[in-house]
Amino acid sequence: MNLDVTYPRRKTTPCRVGPITMGSGYPVVVQSMITEETRNVDACVEQIIALHREGCELVRVTTPSLGEAQAMEEIRAKLTERYQYVPLTADVHHQGTAIAVEAAKHVDEVRVNPGLFVFHKHTNQIEYSEQEHIEERAAIEASFVPVVEACKKHDRAMRIGVNHGSLSERMLVTYGDTPAGMVESAMEYLRICVSHGYTNLNISAKASRVPVMVAANRLMVKRMDEEGMSFPMHLGVTEAGDGMYARIKSTAGIGTLLMEGIGDTIRVSLSEDPIREIPVCYDILQGLGMRKTKVEYIACPSCGRTKFDLPTVLHQVRDATSHLLGLDIAVMGCIVNGPGEMADADYGYVGAAGGKITLYRKREIVRNGIPQEQGVEALIDLLKTDGRWEEPSADRKRSADRIPLSVKNS
């Protein structure tokens, strides 16, 4: 029986961020954020370049004050002069009207946090009347519309980015510390944008706990659908921490939603050098079959039938072939399950009795009885014969402008 295991992506309004398009079937965009102080222009430029060379397609820079927003002009100029044009986002939080308006002159996207944009200190108020809601929404609109108009004027994108940990007191009192509060916080800003004819938008609903993040994004999509909106979603588990656990948390949240068709751009937020976030993003996308940026290795976990030291052999094959972008190579330990499990691989490297190797091209046996110590060399010869081999480059960094975007997903 032929089962369809693809997950159709949610249909969205396209969001143009400089030369990048989010949503509308375009490949999922990988982004990150620099850690240098924004007024240290040269350091910012160097970190942006390093991130882009690693494959980061959209780089966010913090702009907590007007001074940082103005510094973005020099960052943009020096970045383009020294390297090339890289899409940039300005991250705006507290009392951000003037900051965001200034930043919109220099960057491709402005990120606004609804919980902090019109900031009030918490007063321990226990209830908000309908009139107080109306007055607060009016105050938001007065502060926010100039930003909307600036983005329209300069043809900039905007991200409405809600964080679970920074909801306004009004939202916390009304909805509790819940995904519902996160969603309504974003919806108030989206309604203002739409009412003023501005739709070059994307949304994020981030939390440090995976279940909250997943629930908030699902509800965000549902609420937008109910109001006739279909803006792209930016996914991330914020403050995930570091190490393996942070990567697992991020994969659990981001991967779950991508498998449901939700998500058009992602960031893996690590308490590490942000350059380490980029490979994790691409691994998530490749594991889900959404973008292919490196060799896919299929390898069995090994068992008593394995005819060689599989971890060692896998590393040998990977070391020899990892520069061949786009290939699927299977390294299997035995003849029992190997041919079936590697059926969709381009090439198979399977252990056989007597310390021998059998090479496959898809399901076809190309050569067998190869001494184990000659197996990798024989695989390279096969790749050369098929025209699939190229010599490894000295520079194996993957600049975002060279990363294959695969086919549009509809």
C-alpha positions as a printed Julia matrix, in Angstrom:
410×3 Matrix{Float64}:
   0.0     0.0     0.0
   1.37    3.42   -0.98
   1.01    5.75    2.02
   1.34    9.51    1.73
   3.59   10.54    4.61
   3.98   14.18    3.6
   2.56   16.94    5.78
   1.14   19.82    3.73
   2.31   23.18    4.97
  -0.19   25.74    6.1
  -1.05   28.19    3.34
   0.07   31.67    4.31
   0.3    35.23    3.12
   3.87   35.82    1.9
   6.09   37.97    4.11
   8.95   39.67    2.26
  12.04   40.36    4.39
  14.48   42.01    2.02
  15.42   39.37   -0.57
  13.81   36.57    1.48
  10.2    35.43    1.36
   8.64   33.63    4.33
   5.58   31.46    3.99
   3.49   30.98    0.86
   5.24   27.66    0.21
   8.77   29.04    0.27
  11.46   27.02    2.12
  11.61   27.47    5.88
  14.01   30.33    6.69
  16.82   29.87    9.23
  17.6    32.79   11.52
  19.56   33.73   14.62
  20.6    36.75   16.69
  24.0    38.28   17.37
  25.28   38.8    20.91
  27.57   41.79   20.38
  26.56   45.22   21.68
  24.91   47.1    18.82
  27.01   50.25   19.22
  30.15   48.16   18.73
  29.62   48.34   15.0
  32.71   46.5    13.8
  32.13   43.57   16.17
  28.5    43.35   15.06
  29.48   43.3    11.41
  31.99   40.51   11.96
  29.49   38.38   13.88
  26.8    38.91   11.25
  29.24   37.84    8.54
  30.21   34.72   10.5
  26.56   33.76   11.04
  25.69   34.28    7.38
  28.66   32.21    6.22
  27.44   29.39    8.45
  24.02   29.52    6.78
  22.0    32.03    8.81
  19.62   33.71    6.37
  18.18   36.42    8.63
  20.15   38.02   11.47
  18.51   39.84   14.38
  20.21   42.72   16.2
  19.02   44.2    19.49
  17.93   47.86   19.41
  16.95   48.75   22.98
  17.3    52.53   22.48
  17.32   55.15   19.75
  21.12   55.11   19.74
  21.22   51.43   18.77
  18.58   51.99   16.09
  20.71   54.75   14.6
  23.79   52.49   14.74
  21.99   50.11   12.38
  22.65   52.54    9.54
  26.41   52.16    9.97
  26.14   48.4    10.5
  24.21   48.08    7.25
  26.71   50.2     5.31
  29.84   48.45    6.63
  28.31   45.01    6.24
  27.51   45.6     2.59
  30.9    47.2     1.94
  32.96   44.46    3.57
  30.87   41.44    2.64
  27.46   41.53    0.97
  23.84   42.37    1.64
  22.51   40.32    4.58
  18.84   40.6     5.71
  18.64   42.18    9.17
  15.98   42.42   11.87
  15.9    45.13   14.56
  14.69   43.81   17.91
  12.51   46.43   19.65
  10.97   46.08   23.12
  10.17   48.8    25.69
   8.45   52.04   24.65
   9.54   51.33   21.12
   7.76   53.8    18.83
  10.66   56.13   18.04
  13.17   53.27   18.1
  11.19   51.15   15.64
  10.51   54.09   13.31
  14.23   54.86   13.16
  15.23   51.2    12.73
  12.79   50.78    9.84
  14.98   53.13    7.8
  17.94   50.74    7.94
  16.81   47.11    8.36
  14.62   44.65    6.52
  12.37   43.74    9.44
  11.31   45.25   12.75
  10.43   42.91   15.63
   7.92   44.28   18.15
   7.09   42.63   21.5
   3.41   43.32   22.32
   3.93   42.71   26.03
   6.48   45.5    26.33
   5.9    47.9    23.43
   3.57   50.14   25.46
   5.12   49.35   28.8
   3.49   49.85   32.2
   4.93   48.66   35.49
   2.82   45.99   37.15
   0.44   47.49   39.71
  -1.09   44.28   41.1
  -4.42   45.24   39.58
  -6.78   42.26   39.86
  -9.38   43.13   37.23
  -9.75   45.19   34.07
 -13.08   46.62   33.0
 -14.15   46.64   29.36
 -13.61   50.4    29.3
 -10.05   49.93   30.55
  -9.43   47.38   27.79
 -10.73   49.87   25.23
  -8.53   52.64   26.57
  -5.45   50.44   26.62
  -6.05   49.26   23.05
  -6.43   52.88   21.97
  -3.1    53.74   23.62
  -1.45   50.82   21.83
  -2.83   51.96   18.48
  -1.62   55.52   19.01
   1.92   54.31   19.71
   1.96   51.52   17.16
   0.49   53.11   14.03
   3.6    55.27   13.4
   5.64   52.05   13.28
   3.18   50.48   10.85
   3.35   53.54    8.63
   7.17   53.57    8.75
   7.29   49.92    7.69
   4.88   50.64    4.86
   6.89   53.69    3.76
  10.23   51.83    3.67
   8.74   48.52    2.48
   9.85   46.65    5.6
   8.52   43.49    7.19
   7.43   43.25   10.81
   7.43   40.41   13.29
   4.89   40.53   16.08
   6.86   38.49   18.61
   5.12   37.41   21.8
   7.07   35.85   24.66
   5.39   33.83   27.4
   7.6    35.52   29.99
   6.81   39.12   29.03
   3.04   39.41   28.83
   1.52   42.7    29.96
  -0.25   42.87   33.3
  -3.58   43.35   31.52
  -3.14   40.09   29.61
  -2.0    38.21   32.71
  -4.98   39.46   34.73
  -7.46   38.73   31.94
  -6.19   35.41   30.59
  -3.71   34.17   33.15
  -0.21   32.98   32.37
  -1.54   30.98   29.42
  -1.22   30.47   25.66
  -4.55   32.3    25.34
  -2.97   35.45   26.77
  -0.04   35.17   24.36
  -2.37   34.82   21.4
  -4.68   37.68   22.32
  -1.65   39.91   22.93
  -0.51   39.32   19.34
  -4.0    39.55   17.87
  -4.49   43.09   19.17
  -1.46   44.21   17.19
  -2.39   42.2    14.12
  -5.85   43.78   14.01
  -4.25   47.24   14.02
  -1.92   46.28   11.17
  -4.74   44.87    9.06
  -7.01   47.84    9.72
  -4.25   50.12    8.39
  -3.67   48.04    5.26
  -0.36   46.49    6.33
   0.11   42.75    5.95
   3.86   42.17    5.44
   3.91   40.34    8.75
   5.03   37.21   10.54
   4.24   36.06   14.07
   6.05   34.27   16.87
   4.68   32.85   20.13
   7.66   31.61   22.13
   7.98   29.99   25.52
  10.73   28.17   27.39
   8.42   25.2    28.03
   7.71   23.08   24.97
   4.03   22.28   25.74
   3.25   25.99   26.2
   5.07   26.93   23.0
   3.3    24.23   20.98
  -0.14   25.09   22.4
   0.36   28.83   21.8
   1.32   28.34   18.15
  -1.57   25.99   17.48
  -4.0    28.44   19.07
  -2.4    31.37   17.22
  -3.06   29.69   13.89
  -6.62   28.83   14.9
  -7.41   32.38   15.98
  -5.91   33.87   12.82
  -7.97   31.48   10.71
 -11.11   32.57   12.54
 -10.4    36.21   11.67
  -9.36   35.6     8.07
  -5.62   36.03    8.66
  -2.89   33.69    7.43
   0.43   35.22    8.4
   3.61   33.09    8.53
   4.84   31.72   11.86
   8.33   32.0    13.33
   9.05   29.04   15.61
  11.38   28.73   18.57
  11.67   27.48   22.13
  13.08   30.52   23.87
  15.69   30.3    26.62
  16.22   26.61   25.86
  19.6    26.56   27.63
  22.68   24.83   26.28
  24.04   21.44   25.38
  22.18   18.37   24.23
  19.05   18.99   26.29
  18.54   22.44   24.76
  18.8    20.94   21.3
  16.31   18.21   22.18
  13.84   20.73   23.64
  14.1    22.91   20.56
  13.67   19.96   18.22
  10.65   18.73   20.17
   8.85   22.06   19.89
   9.89   23.15   16.43
   9.7    19.68   14.89
   6.24   18.96   16.3
   4.76   22.09   14.73
   6.59   21.71   11.42
   5.18   18.19   11.13
   1.72   19.73   11.5
   2.41   22.16    8.66
   2.93   25.14   10.99
   6.12   27.16   10.68
   7.85   29.26    8.04
  11.04   30.39    9.79
  12.88   28.99   12.81
  15.5    29.79   15.41
  17.1    27.38   17.87
  17.87   29.58   20.89
  21.0    28.33   22.67
  22.98   29.8    25.55
  26.08   29.33   23.41
  27.79   31.09   20.54
  24.85   31.71   18.16
  26.83   30.21   15.29
  26.14   26.82   16.93
  22.41   27.33   16.44
  22.6    27.16   12.66
  23.58   23.48   12.18
  20.79   22.46   14.58
  18.23   24.36   12.52
  19.34   22.67    9.32
  19.44   19.25   10.98
  15.82   19.7    12.1
  14.74   20.71    8.61
  16.68   17.9     6.94
  15.36   15.32    9.41
  11.83   16.35    8.44
  12.62   16.28    4.73
  12.01   20.03    4.37
  15.47   21.24    3.31
  18.5    19.22    2.3
  21.86   20.82    2.95
  24.19   17.89    3.59
  24.6    14.17    2.97
  21.88   12.06    4.59
  23.44    9.01    6.25
  21.25    6.0     6.96
  22.89    3.62    9.4
  21.64    0.75   11.53
  22.16    0.66   15.31
  24.24   -2.52   15.02
  23.56   -5.95   16.48
  25.1    -9.43   16.66
  24.7    -9.84   12.88
  26.9    -6.83   12.12
  29.93   -7.87   10.11
  32.22   -4.97   11.0
  32.79   -2.2    13.56
  29.89   -0.11   12.31
  30.58    3.16   14.2
  34.14    3.19   12.88
  33.09    2.38    9.32
  30.31    5.0     9.39
  32.84    7.63   10.43
  35.18    6.54    7.64
  32.43    6.81    5.04
  31.28   10.18    6.45
  34.81   11.59    6.49
  35.22   10.66    2.82
  31.83   11.83    1.51
  30.34   14.51    3.78
  31.14   17.28    1.29
  28.85   15.75   -1.38
  25.7    17.77   -0.74
  22.42   16.16   -1.66
  23.32   12.46   -1.53
  21.74    9.72    0.6
  24.27    7.07    1.65
  23.37    4.0     3.72
  25.92    2.19    5.88
  24.36   -1.06    7.06
  25.82   -3.77    9.24
  24.22   -6.88    7.78
  22.56   -8.33    4.72
  19.28   -9.16    6.53
  17.73   -5.72    6.98
  20.25   -3.61    5.1
  18.88   -3.76    1.54
  15.31   -3.08    2.65
  16.08   -0.26    5.08
  18.32    1.53    2.6
  15.97    1.17   -0.36
  15.52    4.91   -0.83
  19.24    5.72   -0.49
  21.33    6.65   -3.51
  24.14    4.31   -2.46
  24.48    1.46    0.0
  27.54    0.14    1.83
  26.6    -3.2     3.42
  28.64   -5.61    5.47
  28.68   -9.25    4.33
  30.19  -12.45    5.65
  33.94  -12.96    5.74
  34.82   -9.29    6.3
  33.56   -8.31    2.86
  31.57   -5.27    1.66
  28.73   -5.15   -0.87
  28.08   -1.87   -2.68
  24.6    -0.92   -3.91
  23.28    1.73   -6.26
  19.79    2.09   -4.83
  18.49   -1.52   -4.79
  20.98   -2.78   -7.36
  24.11   -4.65   -6.3
  26.97   -3.01   -8.14
  29.87   -4.91   -6.64
  30.33   -7.47   -3.88
  33.15   -9.35   -2.21
  35.11   -6.13   -1.56
  37.66   -6.49    1.27
  36.58   -4.31    4.16
  39.78   -2.26    4.14
  39.1    -1.31    0.5
  35.41   -0.47    0.97
  35.6     3.31    1.2
  37.95    3.51   -1.77
  35.55    1.33   -3.78
  32.63    3.61   -2.84
  34.56    6.65   -4.03
  35.36    4.87   -7.32
  31.64    4.15   -7.79
  30.74    7.78   -7.14
  33.35    8.87   -9.67
  32.03    6.42  -12.26
  28.5     7.81  -11.76
  29.67   11.43  -11.98
  28.6    12.09   -8.37
  32.05   12.74   -6.96
  33.78   16.07   -6.46
  36.94   16.87   -4.6
  36.43   18.39   -1.14
  36.86   22.15   -0.99
  39.25   23.79    1.45
  36.41   26.15    2.49
  33.51   24.0     3.63
  31.58   26.82    5.28
  28.07   27.06    3.95
  27.08   30.63    3.19
  23.34   31.23    3.23
  23.4    32.4    -0.37
  24.8    28.98   -1.41
  22.47   26.77    0.62
  20.06   24.82   -1.59
  16.5    25.84   -0.86
  14.97   22.65   -2.27
  11.56   22.77   -3.92
   8.73   25.03   -2.81
   6.34   23.17   -0.51
   2.71   23.74   -1.31
